[in-house]
Amino acid sequence: MDYAELPLPPALAGLVAAVWTLAASQPGWVEHEATPDGCVELIRRHAGRSEWRRDQPEFFATGLSDRPIRFGFSGDARFTAIKLWPWAWHALGGAPCPGFADDWIAVAPDSALAMLLQGDPVANLAGALASAVPPPLARAILASDSVATIAARTGLPHRRLQRIFARELGLAPRTYLRLLRFREALQDVQQGADTLAGTAAARGYADQAHMARDFRALAGMPPSNARARARGPFL
């Protein structure tokens, strides 16, 4: 498959993780794994068919998950998608994340969310999020590697953080941070600028074996295989 990410302006940092395009590059029905990364995907399929659990419409959104997702699409399928941090998804009027965790929901073609995927999605996002900024808790999440660090940066006790995460994300704080660390490690592994041991150390894993366990749980394969196969979040 042909996967590419569009450049994003600095103003969208902390709100939009990526805008990507994907086109099938082989005939017949194609199946891939999508790795979990702590984001909501707002997706438009321009052509072909796609399926995860059931057939998907032209516009849909995939929710947060803590495991790899196997999905399929036809050989003529083409997609454009926006990878949103959950707080940006909510700021744009998206449904509560816990309501479609580990699943997807249809998006009405005439909705404001679908309009973001018409024309130039990056320009559309810049306009729709012009007055938005990541809330303090979101900034703390993205800058932290532990729940204790989030608590220290926000002044919120652990139990309150657990309630907020359950209400807003449908995931425990520690689980969500695990996804963010894995997302960064997968990006590093794809770039191949460091050894696997170096990547594990840089991303805060106890050792390379610890990172390998996370890759097997969240990507379904060891880091060495992911390095060879991954295209963005897809394997």
PDB file of C-alpha atoms in Angstrom, residues 95-185:
ATOM      1  CA  ALA A  95     -18.839  11.848  20.050  1.00  0.00           C
ATOM      2  CA  PRO A  96     -17.474  10.916  23.509  1.00  0.00           C
ATOM      3  CA  CYS A  97     -14.517   8.564  23.081  1.00  0.00           C
ATOM      4  CA  PRO A  98     -15.714   5.882  25.534  1.00  0.00           C
ATOM      5  CA  GLY A  99     -18.839   5.399  23.410  1.00  0.00           C
ATOM      6  CA  PHE A 100     -16.926   3.916  20.469  1.00  0.00           C
ATOM      7  CA  ALA A 101     -13.765   2.548  22.056  1.00  0.00           C
ATOM      8  CA  ASP A 102     -12.297  -0.353  20.079  1.00  0.00           C
ATOM      9  CA  ASP A 103     -14.887   0.289  17.359  1.00  0.00           C
ATOM     10  CA  TRP A 104     -15.891   2.799  14.700  1.00  0.00           C
ATOM     11  CA  ILE A 105     -18.868   5.075  14.102  1.00  0.00           C
ATOM     12  CA  ALA A 106     -20.362   6.464  10.910  1.00  0.00           C
ATOM     13  CA  VAL A 107     -19.977  10.196  10.249  1.00  0.00           C
ATOM     14  CA  ALA A 108     -22.760  11.971   8.372  1.00  0.00           C
ATOM     15  CA  PRO A 109     -21.542  13.159   4.935  1.00  0.00           C
ATOM     16  CA  ASP A 110     -23.058  16.620   5.473  1.00  0.00           C
ATOM     17  CA  SER A 111     -21.625  17.072   8.990  1.00  0.00           C
ATOM     18  CA  ALA A 112     -18.960  19.577  10.001  1.00  0.00           C
ATOM     19  CA  LEU A 113     -16.605  16.671  10.697  1.00  0.00           C
ATOM     20  CA  ALA A 114     -17.008  15.279   7.185  1.00  0.00           C
ATOM     21  CA  MET A 115     -16.436  18.740   5.714  1.00  0.00           C
ATOM     22  CA  LEU A 116     -12.928  18.663   7.177  1.00  0.00           C
ATOM     23  CA  LEU A 117     -12.106  15.939   4.655  1.00  0.00           C
ATOM     24  CA  GLN A 118     -13.376  17.893   1.656  1.00  0.00           C
ATOM     25  CA  GLY A 119     -10.792  19.794  -0.372  1.00  0.00           C
ATOM     26  CA  ASP A 120      -7.653  20.613   1.632  1.00  0.00           C
ATOM     27  CA  PRO A 121      -7.946  18.929   5.052  1.00  0.00           C
ATOM     28  CA  VAL A 122      -4.926  20.738   6.523  1.00  0.00           C
ATOM     29  CA  ALA A 123      -6.350  24.156   5.637  1.00  0.00           C
ATOM     30  CA  ASN A 124      -9.768  23.065   6.892  1.00  0.00           C
ATOM     31  CA  LEU A 125      -8.273  22.004  10.213  1.00  0.00           C
ATOM     32  CA  ALA A 126      -6.323  25.235  10.563  1.00  0.00           C
ATOM     33  CA  GLY A 127      -9.587  27.136  10.205  1.00  0.00           C
ATOM     34  CA  ALA A 128     -11.692  24.890  12.422  1.00  0.00           C
ATOM     35  CA  LEU A 129      -9.093  24.831  15.206  1.00  0.00           C
ATOM     36  CA  ALA A 130      -7.877  28.421  14.836  1.00  0.00           C
ATOM     37  CA  SER A 131      -8.916  29.354  18.373  1.00  0.00           C
ATOM     38  CA  ALA A 132      -8.235  25.963  19.961  1.00  0.00           C
ATOM     39  CA  VAL A 133      -5.280  25.166  22.182  1.00  0.00           C
ATOM     40  CA  PRO A 134      -4.494  21.901  23.940  1.00  0.00           C
ATOM     41  CA  PRO A 135      -5.872  22.123  27.501  1.00  0.00           C
ATOM     42  CA  PRO A 136      -3.373  21.982  30.383  1.00  0.00           C
ATOM     43  CA  LEU A 137      -4.074  18.319  31.092  1.00  0.00           C
ATOM     44  CA  ALA A 138      -3.494  17.444  27.432  1.00  0.00           C
ATOM     45  CA  ARG A 139      -0.168  19.259  27.429  1.00  0.00           C
ATOM     46  CA  ALA A 140       0.826  17.407  30.579  1.00  0.00           C
ATOM     47  CA  ILE A 141      -0.132  14.051  29.048  1.00  0.00           C
ATOM     48  CA  LEU A 142       1.935  14.634  25.914  1.00  0.00           C
ATOM     49  CA  ALA A 143       4.953  15.781  27.930  1.00  0.00           C
ATOM     50  CA  SER A 144       4.893  13.019  30.566  1.00  0.00           C
ATOM     51  CA  ASP A 145       6.114   9.448  30.755  1.00  0.00           C
ATOM     52  CA  SER A 146       4.295   8.447  33.945  1.00  0.00           C
ATOM     53  CA  VAL A 147       1.042   9.071  35.762  1.00  0.00           C
ATOM     54  CA  ALA A 148       3.021  10.528  38.654  1.00  0.00           C
ATOM     55  CA  THR A 149       4.509  13.131  36.315  1.00  0.00           C
ATOM     56  CA  ILE A 150       1.054  14.082  35.010  1.00  0.00           C
ATOM     57  CA  ALA A 151      -0.158  14.452  38.596  1.00  0.00           C
ATOM     58  CA  ALA A 152       2.824  16.638  39.485  1.00  0.00           C
ATOM     59  CA  ARG A 153       2.374  18.871  36.438  1.00  0.00           C
ATOM     60  CA  THR A 154      -1.363  19.342  36.867  1.00  0.00           C
ATOM     61  CA  GLY A 155      -1.743  19.159  40.638  1.00  0.00           C
ATOM     62  CA  LEU A 156      -4.449  16.523  40.182  1.00  0.00           C
ATOM     63  CA  PRO A 157      -4.454  13.475  42.481  1.00  0.00           C
ATOM     64  CA  HIS A 158      -4.210  10.019  40.934  1.00  0.00           C
ATOM     65  CA  ARG A 159      -7.810   9.042  41.639  1.00  0.00           C
ATOM     66  CA  ARG A 160      -9.152  12.173  39.980  1.00  0.00           C
ATOM     67  CA  LEU A 161      -6.932  11.536  36.964  1.00  0.00           C
ATOM     68  CA  GLN A 162      -8.327   8.022  36.754  1.00  0.00           C
ATOM     69  CA  ARG A 163     -11.887   9.380  36.748  1.00  0.00           C
ATOM     70  CA  ILE A 164     -11.073  11.997  34.093  1.00  0.00           C
ATOM     71  CA  PHE A 165      -9.380   9.450  31.830  1.00  0.00           C
ATOM     72  CA  ALA A 166     -12.284   7.016  32.229  1.00  0.00           C
ATOM     73  CA  ARG A 167     -14.824   9.731  31.395  1.00  0.00           C
ATOM     74  CA  GLU A 168     -12.945  11.402  28.534  1.00  0.00           C
ATOM     75  CA  LEU A 169     -10.977   8.547  26.973  1.00  0.00           C
ATOM     76  CA  GLY A 170     -12.335   5.270  28.259  1.00  0.00           C
ATOM     77  CA  LEU A 171      -8.785   4.160  29.090  1.00  0.00           C
ATOM     78  CA  ALA A 172      -6.747   4.138  32.289  1.00  0.00           C
ATOM     79  CA  PRO A 173      -3.964   6.765  32.480  1.00  0.00           C
ATOM     80  CA  ARG A 174      -1.207   4.162  32.526  1.00  0.00           C
ATOM     81  CA  THR A 175      -2.701   2.375  29.515  1.00  0.00           C
ATOM     82  CA  TYR A 176      -2.926   5.605  27.541  1.00  0.00           C
ATOM     83  CA  LEU A 177       0.685   6.535  28.292  1.00  0.00           C
ATOM     84  CA  ARG A 178       1.735   3.054  27.194  1.00  0.00           C
ATOM     85  CA  LEU A 179       0.103   3.700  23.808  1.00  0.00           C
ATOM     86  CA  LEU A 180       1.887   7.032  23.427  1.00  0.00           C
ATOM     87  CA  ARG A 181       5.259   5.489  24.235  1.00  0.00           C
ATOM     88  CA  PHE A 182       4.638   2.680  21.758  1.00  0.00           C
ATOM     89  CA  ARG A 183       3.600   5.201  19.089  1.00  0.00           C
ATOM     90  CA  GLU A 184       6.889   7.054  19.465  1.00  0.00           C
ATOM     91  CA  ALA A 185       8.909   3.828  19.526  1.00  0.00           C
TER      92      ALA A 185
END
